[in-house]
Amino acid sequence: MIALGADHGGFKLKEEIKKYLDENDIKYKDFGTFSEERTDYPIYGEKAIRAVQSKECDKAILVCGTGFGMSIVANKFKGIRCASCWNEEVAKLLKAHNNANAIALPGRFINISQAVVILRAWLGTEFMGGVHEERLQMIKKLEDENMK
Ligand code: RB5
């Protein structure tokens, strides 16, 4: 189950992503926002990411204007690894190297065709483990030291 979250800058792309997920029988839960009315990305980033933390969902797709605000919010939560992705290659690396359980998309800078390529890459790539797992363990140590 994928948690979805967007602000007004990501609303339209989120709606189009839902069509792609429906067509591919990928289950999701939409945590809003539900219109283009101006709002604040931390509200919807938090809702979607808490669903990943609680294991109600296993990953999250977050959309705002740049993907930056959403990724900043997501990375405030222990155990969440997220970054804004704008092409296929960085999306593959986000999974292969960082085992990201959330991806942020820049709704104002990519269209649905680009988003689909990015999501296919992220969803279809395996984590490489090895030295990358060692680095994730280093991040976990930082979380344990610096986050409640
Ligand atoms: C909203 O105007 C915009 O700041 C937001 O969507 C996002 O790009 C923030 O990082």
mmCIF file of C-alpha atoms and ligand atoms in Angstrom:
data_model
loop_
_atom_site.group_PDB
_atom_site.id
_atom_site.type_symbol
_atom_site.label_atom_id
_atom_site.label_comp_id
_atom_site.label_asym_id
_atom_site.label_seq_id
_atom_site.Cartn_x
_atom_site.Cartn_y
_atom_site.Cartn_z
ATOM 1 C CA MET A 1 0.000 0.000 0.000
ATOM 2 C CA ILE A 2 1.391 3.376 -1.043
ATOM 3 C CA ALA A 3 0.634 6.520 0.947
ATOM 4 C CA LEU A 4 0.031 9.599 -1.198
ATOM 5 C CA GLY A 5 0.390 13.182 -0.044
ATOM 6 C CA ALA A 6 0.446 16.487 -1.905
ATOM 7 C CA ASP A 7 -0.016 20.198 -1.398
ATOM 8 C CA HIS A 8 -1.673 22.540 -3.901
ATOM 9 C CA GLY A 9 1.534 22.535 -5.984
ATOM 10 C CA GLY A 10 1.337 18.762 -6.310
ATOM 11 C CA PHE A 11 -2.407 18.154 -6.326
ATOM 12 C CA LYS A 12 -2.878 17.834 -10.093
ATOM 13 C CA LEU A 13 0.066 15.486 -10.538
ATOM 14 C CA LYS A 14 -1.089 13.387 -7.567
ATOM 15 C CA GLU A 15 -4.485 12.947 -9.221
ATOM 16 C CA GLU A 16 -2.807 11.792 -12.444
ATOM 17 C CA ILE A 17 -0.519 9.458 -10.509
ATOM 18 C CA LYS A 18 -3.635 7.861 -8.985
ATOM 19 C CA LYS A 19 -4.862 7.008 -12.502
ATOM 20 C CA TYR A 20 -1.490 5.354 -13.264
ATOM 21 C CA LEU A 21 -1.636 3.394 -9.985
ATOM 22 C CA ASP A 22 -5.245 2.323 -10.685
ATOM 23 C CA GLU A 23 -4.341 1.178 -14.197
ATOM 24 C CA ASN A 24 -1.522 -0.928 -12.770
ATOM 25 C CA ASP A 25 -3.551 -2.281 -9.860
ATOM 26 C CA ILE A 26 -1.201 -0.714 -7.323
ATOM 27 C CA LYS A 27 -2.990 -0.016 -4.060
ATOM 28 C CA TYR A 28 -2.731 3.400 -2.436
ATOM 29 C CA LYS A 29 -4.256 5.550 0.254
ATOM 30 C CA ASP A 30 -4.640 9.249 -0.493
ATOM 31 C CA PHE A 31 -3.942 11.531 2.476
ATOM 32 C CA GLY A 32 -4.777 14.731 0.557
ATOM 33 C CA THR A 33 -4.803 17.526 -0.271
ATOM 34 C CA PHE A 34 -8.018 17.206 -2.247
ATOM 35 C CA SER A 35 -8.144 20.469 -4.222
ATOM 36 C CA GLU A 36 -5.916 23.135 -5.715
ATOM 37 C CA GLU A 37 -6.713 25.510 -2.873
ATOM 38 C CA ARG A 38 -3.567 26.927 -1.319
ATOM 39 C CA THR A 39 -2.431 24.906 1.669
ATOM 40 C CA ASP A 40 0.758 23.785 3.472
ATOM 41 C CA TYR A 41 2.834 20.770 2.454
ATOM 42 C CA PRO A 42 3.889 19.760 6.014
ATOM 43 C CA ILE A 43 0.265 18.805 6.794
ATOM 44 C CA TYR A 44 -0.002 16.194 4.032
ATOM 45 C CA GLY A 45 3.603 15.074 4.175
ATOM 46 C CA GLU A 46 3.164 14.267 7.847
ATOM 47 C CA LYS A 47 -0.089 12.349 7.292
ATOM 48 C CA ALA A 48 1.362 10.189 4.532
ATOM 49 C CA ILE A 49 4.650 9.557 6.301
ATOM 50 C CA ARG A 50 3.008 8.630 9.611
ATOM 51 C CA ALA A 51 1.156 5.915 7.662
ATOM 52 C CA VAL A 52 4.532 4.521 6.557
ATOM 53 C CA GLN A 53 5.944 4.722 10.076
ATOM 54 C CA SER A 54 2.920 2.853 11.463
ATOM 55 C CA LYS A 55 3.260 0.264 8.644
ATOM 56 C CA GLU A 56 -0.254 0.950 7.394
ATOM 57 C CA CYS A 57 1.595 1.743 4.143
ATOM 58 C CA ASP A 58 4.987 0.448 3.056
ATOM 59 C CA LYS A 59 6.067 3.501 1.056
ATOM 60 C CA ALA A 60 4.987 7.031 0.183
ATOM 61 C CA ILE A 61 4.759 9.203 -2.904
ATOM 62 C CA LEU A 62 4.766 12.901 -2.007
ATOM 63 C CA VAL A 63 4.208 15.767 -4.424
ATOM 64 C CA CYS A 64 4.683 19.489 -3.942
ATOM 65 C CA GLY A 65 5.918 22.232 -6.266
ATOM 66 C CA THR A 66 9.575 21.212 -6.145
ATOM 67 C CA GLY A 67 9.526 18.020 -4.092
ATOM 68 C CA PHE A 68 11.906 19.777 -1.717
ATOM 69 C CA GLY A 69 9.484 20.768 1.019
ATOM 70 C CA MET A 70 7.910 17.322 1.064
ATOM 71 C CA SER A 71 11.274 15.554 1.248
ATOM 72 C CA ILE A 72 12.414 17.828 4.074
ATOM 73 C CA VAL A 73 9.247 16.964 6.015
ATOM 74 C CA ALA A 74 9.576 13.236 5.316
ATOM 75 C CA ASN A 75 13.172 13.078 6.508
ATOM 76 C CA LYS A 76 12.160 14.533 9.885
ATOM 77 C CA PHE A 77 10.632 11.138 10.692
ATOM 78 C CA LYS A 78 12.757 8.300 12.042
ATOM 79 C CA GLY A 79 13.286 5.485 9.563
ATOM 80 C CA ILE A 80 12.172 7.513 6.554
ATOM 81 C CA ARG A 81 14.505 8.061 3.614
ATOM 82 C CA CYS A 82 13.189 10.411 0.934
ATOM 83 C CA ALA A 83 14.443 12.734 -1.797
ATOM 84 C CA SER A 84 13.009 14.751 -4.640
ATOM 85 C CA CYS A 85 13.508 12.982 -7.986
ATOM 86 C CA TRP A 86 13.325 14.562 -11.430
ATOM 87 C CA ASN A 87 14.496 11.769 -13.745
ATOM 88 C CA GLU A 88 14.710 8.001 -14.134
ATOM 89 C CA GLU A 89 18.357 7.633 -13.201
ATOM 90 C CA VAL A 90 18.184 9.465 -9.891
ATOM 91 C CA ALA A 91 14.995 7.563 -9.032
ATOM 92 C CA LYS A 92 16.782 4.231 -9.576
ATOM 93 C CA LEU A 93 19.693 5.369 -7.419
ATOM 94 C CA LEU A 94 17.351 6.578 -4.695
ATOM 95 C CA LYS A 95 16.246 2.965 -4.286
ATOM 96 C CA ALA A 96 19.444 1.119 -5.218
ATOM 97 C CA HIS A 97 21.741 3.141 -2.948
ATOM 98 C CA ASN A 98 19.457 4.730 -0.362
ATOM 99 C CA ASN A 99 16.634 2.186 -0.094
ATOM 100 C CA ALA A 100 14.239 5.119 0.042
ATOM 101 C CA ASN A 101 10.818 4.309 1.403
ATOM 102 C CA ALA A 102 9.428 7.622 0.169
ATOM 103 C CA ILE A 103 9.879 9.607 -3.016
ATOM 104 C CA ALA A 104 9.058 13.264 -3.558
ATOM 105 C CA LEU A 105 8.129 14.627 -6.970
ATOM 106 C CA PRO A 106 8.269 18.211 -8.272
ATOM 107 C CA GLY A 107 4.707 18.758 -9.455
ATOM 108 C CA ARG A 108 5.525 22.118 -11.036
ATOM 109 C CA PHE A 109 8.458 20.800 -13.078
ATOM 110 C CA ILE A 110 7.481 17.387 -14.433
ATOM 111 C CA ASN A 111 4.437 16.069 -16.273
ATOM 112 C CA ILE A 112 2.659 12.755 -15.752
ATOM 113 C CA SER A 113 4.699 10.971 -18.446
ATOM 114 C CA GLN A 114 7.913 11.908 -16.661
ATOM 115 C CA ALA A 115 6.389 11.022 -13.287
ATOM 116 C CA VAL A 116 5.441 7.548 -14.540
ATOM 117 C CA VAL A 117 8.994 6.916 -15.789
ATOM 118 C CA ILE A 118 10.360 8.054 -12.416
ATOM 119 C CA LEU A 119 7.887 5.965 -10.401
ATOM 120 C CA ARG A 120 8.480 2.844 -12.520
ATOM 121 C CA ALA A 121 12.207 3.235 -11.913
ATOM 122 C CA TRP A 122 11.825 3.705 -8.160
ATOM 123 C CA LEU A 123 9.233 0.956 -7.708
ATOM 124 C CA GLY A 124 11.076 -1.482 -9.963
ATOM 125 C CA THR A 125 14.587 -1.162 -8.549
ATOM 126 C CA GLU A 126 16.069 -3.364 -5.821
ATOM 127 C CA PHE A 127 18.209 -2.046 -2.972
ATOM 128 C CA MET A 128 21.823 -3.068 -3.590
ATOM 129 C CA GLY A 129 22.756 -3.634 0.056
ATOM 130 C CA GLY A 130 26.459 -4.176 0.850
ATOM 131 C CA VAL A 131 28.301 -0.921 1.428
ATOM 132 C CA HIS A 132 25.009 0.944 0.993
ATOM 133 C CA GLU A 133 23.477 -0.983 3.886
ATOM 134 C CA GLU A 134 26.500 -0.062 6.006
ATOM 135 C CA ARG A 135 25.814 3.601 5.195
ATOM 136 C CA LEU A 136 22.145 3.223 6.116
ATOM 137 C CA GLN A 137 23.261 1.774 9.436
ATOM 138 C CA MET A 138 25.397 4.884 9.941
ATOM 139 C CA ILE A 139 22.306 7.004 9.280
ATOM 140 C CA LYS A 140 20.315 4.884 11.737
ATOM 141 C CA LYS A 141 22.975 5.561 14.384
ATOM 142 C CA LEU A 142 22.602 9.306 13.721
ATOM 143 C CA GLU A 143 18.834 8.976 14.062
ATOM 144 C CA ASP A 144 19.197 7.092 17.338
ATOM 145 C CA GLU A 145 21.518 9.797 18.650
ATOM 146 C CA ASN A 146 19.595 12.804 17.374
ATOM 147 C CA MET A 147 15.925 11.849 17.121
ATOM 148 C CA LYS A 148 13.575 10.807 19.897
HETATM 149 C C1 RB5 B 1 4.138 26.022 -2.474
HETATM 150 O O1 RB5 B 1 4.039 27.279 -3.040
HETATM 151 C C2 RB5 B 1 5.527 25.467 -2.625
HETATM 152 O O2 RB5 B 1 6.414 26.179 -1.837
HETATM 153 C C3 RB5 B 1 5.559 24.004 -2.299
HETATM 154 O O3 RB5 B 1 4.713 23.306 -3.155
HETATM 155 C C4 RB5 B 1 6.899 23.312 -2.405
HETATM 156 O O4 RB5 B 1 7.483 23.513 -3.648
HETATM 157 C C5 RB5 B 1 7.820 23.562 -1.303
HETATM 158 O O5 RB5 B 1 8.934 23.031 -1.229
#
